[in-house]
């Protein structure tokens, strides 16, 4: 009897467990169902990290030279060489390739130095201003098609031409600034000379002067076309510094000893001197060119310049 009751309870307990599993945990079609009264944290989704895609690296364009960290592009150099060749006179002897390359790379380095200095001085050419310059050049060619043909004929594409025009505009601004440092009036000497081809004739002329001879008459004797007139000139203008040194050191009205140069033998006389005499156009351009060359020489000595030509 006791055994029967035990078995009856055991069977009932097993039935309840099975019923619980089916109704509470075992869902339809084999799925697991969560009772409405249960509060379960939602599972943390597993998100796969995307595989990083490497950004393609574009190698830098090769440089013909590097000037204080700024590249002079090799393509620009090569096109400038082509443009230089186009400008050569076919009737003149051909220049060696190495000579052309040296001229062009030095020009581009100077242009870069001037451009950098202009920007450092505050000069800035906007895109609109640059476009105005391009439009003006295009109009001078007559049409957009004609301008495009001109670009192609001169080894330019639009990108390089914009770059070249910007560099040229910046360099021109700096050249003008350097040129403006030369005043229109400077100290100058007015000089006349006796010039001979032999030292003996020059010494003979000097002896005659010392004996009381007339300087102007002797100058006209040896130089009938010009009467020995050198005119007014400033310091730094003459090709021969020996004559210039005498012109600015002798008292007005006096004459020099014999001065030997590559072109002959000179005795000069200082006619007059002026501390602020107006420069001739030729003398002004000469002094401006000298100032530019001195500026570039100093800029090169202070810059970091690397030439990468083969």
Coordinates of C-alpha atoms in Angstrom, one line a residue:
X1 CA 0.0 0.0 0.0
X2 CA 2.7 2.4 1.0
X3 CA 4.7 1.3 -2.1
X4 CA 1.7 2.1 -4.3
X5 CA 1.3 5.6 -2.9
X6 CA 5.0 6.3 -3.4
X7 CA 4.8 5.2 -7.0
X8 CA 1.7 7.3 -7.5
X9 CA 3.4 10.4 -6.1
X10 CA 6.5 9.8 -8.1
X11 CA 4.6 9.4 -11.3
X12 CA 2.7 12.7 -10.6
X13 CA 5.9 14.5 -9.9
X14 CA 7.5 13.4 -13.1
X15 CA 4.4 14.4 -15.0
X16 CA 4.5 17.9 -13.5
X17 CA 8.2 18.3 -14.3
X18 CA 7.5 17.2 -17.9
X19 CA 4.5 19.5 -18.1
X20 CA 6.6 22.5 -16.8
X21 CA 9.4 21.8 -19.3
X22 CA 6.9 21.7 -22.2
X23 CA 4.8 24.6 -21.2
X24 CA 7.4 26.9 -19.7
X25 CA 10.7 26.2 -21.4
X26 CA 9.9 24.1 -24.3
X27 CA 8.5 26.2 -27.1
X28 CA 6.6 25.3 -30.2
X29 CA 8.6 23.9 -33.1
X30 CA 11.6 23.4 -30.9
X31 CA 12.2 27.1 -30.1
X32 CA 12.9 28.5 -26.7
X33 CA 10.2 30.8 -25.3
X34 CA 10.7 33.3 -22.5
X35 CA 7.8 33.5 -20.0
X36 CA 6.1 36.9 -20.0
X37 CA 7.0 37.5 -16.3
X38 CA 10.7 36.9 -16.9
X39 CA 13.0 39.9 -17.3
X40 CA 16.2 39.0 -19.2
X41 CA 18.9 41.3 -20.4
X42 CA 19.1 41.3 -24.2
X43 CA 22.2 39.6 -25.5
X44 CA 25.1 41.9 -26.5
X45 CA 25.3 41.8 -30.2
X46 CA 28.6 40.7 -31.7
X47 CA 29.6 43.3 -34.4
X48 CA 32.6 42.3 -36.5
X49 CA 35.3 45.0 -36.8
X50 CA 35.6 46.1 -40.4
X51 CA 38.8 45.1 -42.0
X52 CA 40.8 48.4 -42.5
X53 CA 41.3 49.3 -46.1
X54 CA 44.7 50.9 -46.7
X55 CA 44.5 54.4 -48.2
X56 CA 46.4 54.4 -51.4
X57 CA 49.5 56.6 -51.2
X58 CA 50.3 58.8 -54.1
X59 CA 54.1 59.1 -54.5
X60 CA 55.3 62.7 -54.6
X61 CA 56.1 64.2 -58.0
X62 CA 59.8 64.1 -58.7
X63 CA 61.7 67.3 -58.1
X64 CA 64.5 68.9 -60.2
X65 CA 65.5 70.9 -57.2
X66 CA 64.4 71.7 -53.6
X67 CA 64.6 75.3 -52.4
X68 CA 64.1 75.8 -48.7
X69 CA 61.7 72.9 -48.6
X70 CA 59.8 73.8 -51.7
X71 CA 60.0 71.6 -54.8
X72 CA 60.9 72.8 -58.3
X73 CA 59.0 70.0 -60.2
X74 CA 61.0 68.0 -62.6
X75 CA 58.2 68.2 -65.2
X76 CA 58.2 72.0 -64.9
X77 CA 62.0 72.0 -65.4
X78 CA 61.8 69.7 -68.5
X79 CA 59.1 71.9 -70.0
X80 CA 61.1 75.1 -69.3
X81 CA 64.0 73.4 -71.1
X82 CA 61.7 72.8 -74.1
X83 CA 60.5 76.4 -74.0
X84 CA 64.2 77.6 -73.9
X85 CA 65.0 75.6 -76.9
X86 CA 62.0 77.0 -78.8
X87 CA 63.3 80.5 -78.1
X88 CA 66.8 79.8 -79.5
X89 CA 67.9 81.4 -82.7
X90 CA 68.4 78.6 -85.2
X91 CA 71.1 80.7 -86.9
X92 CA 73.3 80.7 -83.8
X93 CA 75.6 77.8 -82.8
X94 CA 73.7 75.2 -80.8
X95 CA 74.2 75.2 -77.0
X96 CA 75.3 72.1 -75.2
X97 CA 72.5 70.2 -73.3
X98 CA 74.4 70.6 -70.0
X99 CA 74.7 74.4 -70.6
X100 CA 71.0 74.7 -71.2
X101 CA 70.1 72.6 -68.2
X102 CA 72.4 74.7 -65.9
X103 CA 70.8 78.0 -67.2
X104 CA 67.3 76.7 -66.8
X105 CA 67.7 75.2 -63.3
X106 CA 69.4 78.4 -62.0
X107 CA 66.6 80.5 -63.5
X108 CA 64.0 78.4 -61.7
X109 CA 65.9 78.4 -58.4
X110 CA 66.1 82.2 -58.6
X111 CA 62.4 82.4 -59.4
X112 CA 61.6 80.2 -56.4
X113 CA 63.8 82.4 -54.1
X114 CA 62.1 85.6 -55.3
X115 CA 58.6 84.0 -55.0
X116 CA 59.3 82.9 -51.5
X117 CA 60.6 86.3 -50.5
X118 CA 57.5 88.0 -52.0
X119 CA 55.2 85.8 -49.9
X120 CA 57.3 86.5 -46.9
X121 CA 56.9 90.2 -47.5
X122 CA 53.1 89.8 -47.6
X123 CA 52.4 89.7 -51.3
X124 CA 49.4 87.4 -52.0
X125 CA 47.8 86.8 -55.4
X126 CA 44.3 85.5 -55.1
X127 CA 42.7 83.0 -57.4
X128 CA 40.4 85.7 -58.8
X129 CA 43.4 87.9 -59.5
X130 CA 45.2 85.0 -61.1
X131 CA 42.2 84.2 -63.3
X132 CA 42.0 87.9 -64.4
X133 CA 45.6 87.6 -65.6
X134 CA 44.9 84.4 -67.5
X135 CA 41.7 85.8 -69.1
X136 CA 43.7 88.9 -70.2
X137 CA 46.3 86.7 -71.8
X138 CA 43.6 84.6 -73.5
X139 CA 41.9 87.7 -74.9
X140 CA 45.2 88.8 -76.4
X141 CA 45.4 85.5 -78.2
X142 CA 42.0 86.3 -79.8
X143 CA 40.0 83.3 -78.5
X144 CA 40.0 80.5 -76.0
X145 CA 40.8 78.1 -78.8
X146 CA 43.8 80.2 -79.9
X147 CA 45.0 80.4 -76.3
X148 CA 44.7 76.7 -75.9
X149 CA 46.8 76.2 -79.0
X150 CA 49.4 78.7 -77.7
X151 CA 49.6 76.7 -74.4
X152 CA 50.1 73.5 -76.3
X153 CA 52.7 74.9 -78.6
X154 CA 54.7 76.2 -75.6
X155 CA 54.6 72.9 -73.7
X156 CA 52.0 74.1 -71.1
X157 CA 48.9 72.4 -69.7
X158 CA 46.4 74.5 -67.7
X159 CA 47.6 73.4 -64.3
X160 CA 51.3 74.1 -65.0
X161 CA 50.5 77.4 -66.6
X162 CA 48.6 78.6 -63.5
X163 CA 51.5 77.5 -61.4
X164 CA 54.0 79.2 -63.6
X165 CA 52.0 82.4 -63.9
X166 CA 51.7 82.6 -60.1
X167 CA 55.4 82.0 -59.6
X168 CA 56.2 84.6 -62.3
X169 CA 53.9 87.2 -60.7
X170 CA 55.3 86.7 -57.2
X171 CA 58.9 86.8 -58.5
X172 CA 58.1 90.0 -60.6
X173 CA 56.7 91.7 -57.5
X174 CA 59.9 91.0 -55.6
X175 CA 62.1 92.1 -58.5
X176 CA 60.2 95.4 -58.6
X177 CA 60.7 95.8 -54.9
X178 CA 64.4 95.3 -55.2
X179 CA 64.6 97.7 -58.2
X180 CA 62.7 100.4 -56.3
X181 CA 65.5 100.4 -53.7
X182 CA 67.6 102.3 -56.3
X183 CA 66.9 106.0 -56.2
X184 CA 66.5 108.1 -59.4
X185 CA 69.2 110.5 -58.2
X186 CA 72.6 109.4 -56.9
X187 CA 76.2 110.6 -56.7
X188 CA 77.7 110.8 -60.2
X189 CA 80.9 112.0 -61.8
X190 CA 81.3 113.6 -65.2
X191 CA 84.5 112.3 -66.8
X192 CA 86.5 112.8 -70.0
X193 CA 89.4 110.6 -71.0
X194 CA 92.5 110.3 -73.2
X195 CA 92.6 106.7 -74.4
X196 CA 95.4 105.1 -76.4
X197 CA 96.2 101.6 -77.5
X198 CA 99.8 101.7 -76.3
X199 CA 101.2 102.6 -72.9
X200 CA 103.9 104.7 -74.7
X201 CA 101.3 107.0 -76.3
X202 CA 99.5 107.4 -73.0
X203 CA 102.7 108.3 -71.2
X204 CA 103.5 110.8 -73.9
X205 CA 100.1 112.4 -73.5
X206 CA 100.6 112.6 -69.7
X207 CA 103.9 114.3 -70.2
X208 CA 102.3 116.8 -72.5
X209 CA 99.6 117.5 -69.9
X210 CA 102.2 118.0 -67.2
X211 CA 103.9 120.5 -69.5
X212 CA 100.7 122.5 -69.7
X213 CA 99.0 120.8 -72.6
X214 CA 95.2 121.1 -73.1
X215 CA 93.4 118.0 -71.9
X216 CA 90.4 118.5 -74.3
X217 CA 92.6 118.9 -77.3
X218 CA 94.6 115.8 -76.5
X219 CA 91.4 113.8 -75.8
X220 CA 90.0 114.8 -79.2
X221 CA 93.3 113.9 -80.9
X222 CA 93.1 110.3 -79.7
X223 CA 89.3 109.9 -79.9
X224 CA 88.1 112.2 -82.7
X225 CA 84.6 110.7 -82.7
X226 CA 83.8 111.3 -79.1
X227 CA 86.5 113.7 -77.9
X228 CA 87.0 111.3 -75.0
X229 CA 83.6 112.0 -73.5
X230 CA 82.5 109.4 -71.0
X231 CA 79.6 111.5 -69.7
X232 CA 78.0 111.1 -66.2
X233 CA 78.0 107.8 -64.4
X234 CA 77.4 106.5 -60.9
X235 CA 79.4 104.2 -58.7
X236 CA 79.0 100.6 -59.8
X237 CA 78.2 101.4 -63.4
X238 CA 81.5 101.2 -65.3
X239 CA 82.9 97.9 -66.5
X240 CA 86.4 98.9 -65.3
X241 CA 86.5 99.6 -61.6
X242 CA 90.0 101.2 -61.9
X243 CA 88.6 104.1 -63.9
X244 CA 85.6 104.4 -61.6
X245 CA 87.8 104.5 -58.5
X246 CA 89.8 107.4 -59.9
X247 CA 86.7 109.2 -61.0
X248 CA 85.3 109.3 -57.5
X249 CA 88.6 109.9 -55.7
X250 CA 90.3 112.7 -57.8
X251 CA 89.5 116.3 -57.1
X252 CA 87.2 118.0 -59.6
X253 CA 89.3 119.5 -62.4
X254 CA 92.3 117.2 -62.0
X255 CA 93.5 114.3 -64.1
X256 CA 94.9 110.9 -63.3
X257 CA 98.0 109.0 -64.0
X258 CA 98.0 106.3 -66.8
X259 CA 95.4 103.6 -66.0
X260 CA 95.7 100.3 -67.8
X261 CA 92.6 98.2 -68.7
X262 CA 91.8 95.4 -71.1
X263 CA 90.8 97.9 -73.8
X264 CA 93.7 100.3 -73.6
X265 CA 95.5 102.9 -71.6
X266 CA 93.6 105.8 -70.1
X267 CA 94.2 109.2 -68.5
X268 CA 91.0 110.6 -67.1
X269 CA 89.9 114.1 -66.0
X270 CA 87.0 114.7 -63.6
X271 CA 85.0 117.6 -65.1
X272 CA 82.4 117.8 -62.4
X273 CA 80.7 115.7 -59.7
X274 CA 77.2 115.9 -58.2
X275 CA 75.9 114.2 -55.0
X276 CA 72.4 113.9 -56.5
X277 CA 72.5 113.7 -60.2
X278 CA 69.6 112.1 -62.2
X279 CA 70.4 108.7 -63.6
X280 CA 70.1 108.0 -67.3
X281 CA 67.7 105.1 -68.2
X282 CA 70.7 102.9 -69.0
X283 CA 72.4 103.6 -65.8
X284 CA 69.2 103.1 -63.7
X285 CA 68.6 99.7 -65.4
X286 CA 72.3 98.8 -64.8
X287 CA 72.2 99.6 -61.1
X288 CA 68.8 97.8 -60.7
X289 CA 70.2 94.7 -62.4
X290 CA 73.3 94.8 -60.1
X291 CA 71.1 95.2 -57.0
X292 CA 69.0 92.1 -58.1
X293 CA 72.1 90.0 -58.7
X294 CA 73.5 91.0 -55.3
X295 CA 70.2 90.1 -53.7
X296 CA 70.1 86.7 -55.4
X297 CA 73.7 86.0 -54.5
X298 CA 72.9 86.7 -50.8
X299 CA 69.6 84.7 -50.9
X300 CA 71.4 81.7 -52.4
X301 CA 74.1 81.8 -49.8
X302 CA 71.5 81.7 -47.0
X303 CA 69.1 79.2 -48.6
X304 CA 69.0 75.4 -48.5
X305 CA 69.2 74.4 -52.1
X306 CA 69.4 70.8 -53.4
X307 CA 69.7 70.1 -57.1
X308 CA 68.4 66.6 -58.1
X309 CA 69.1 66.6 -61.8
X310 CA 70.8 63.4 -63.0

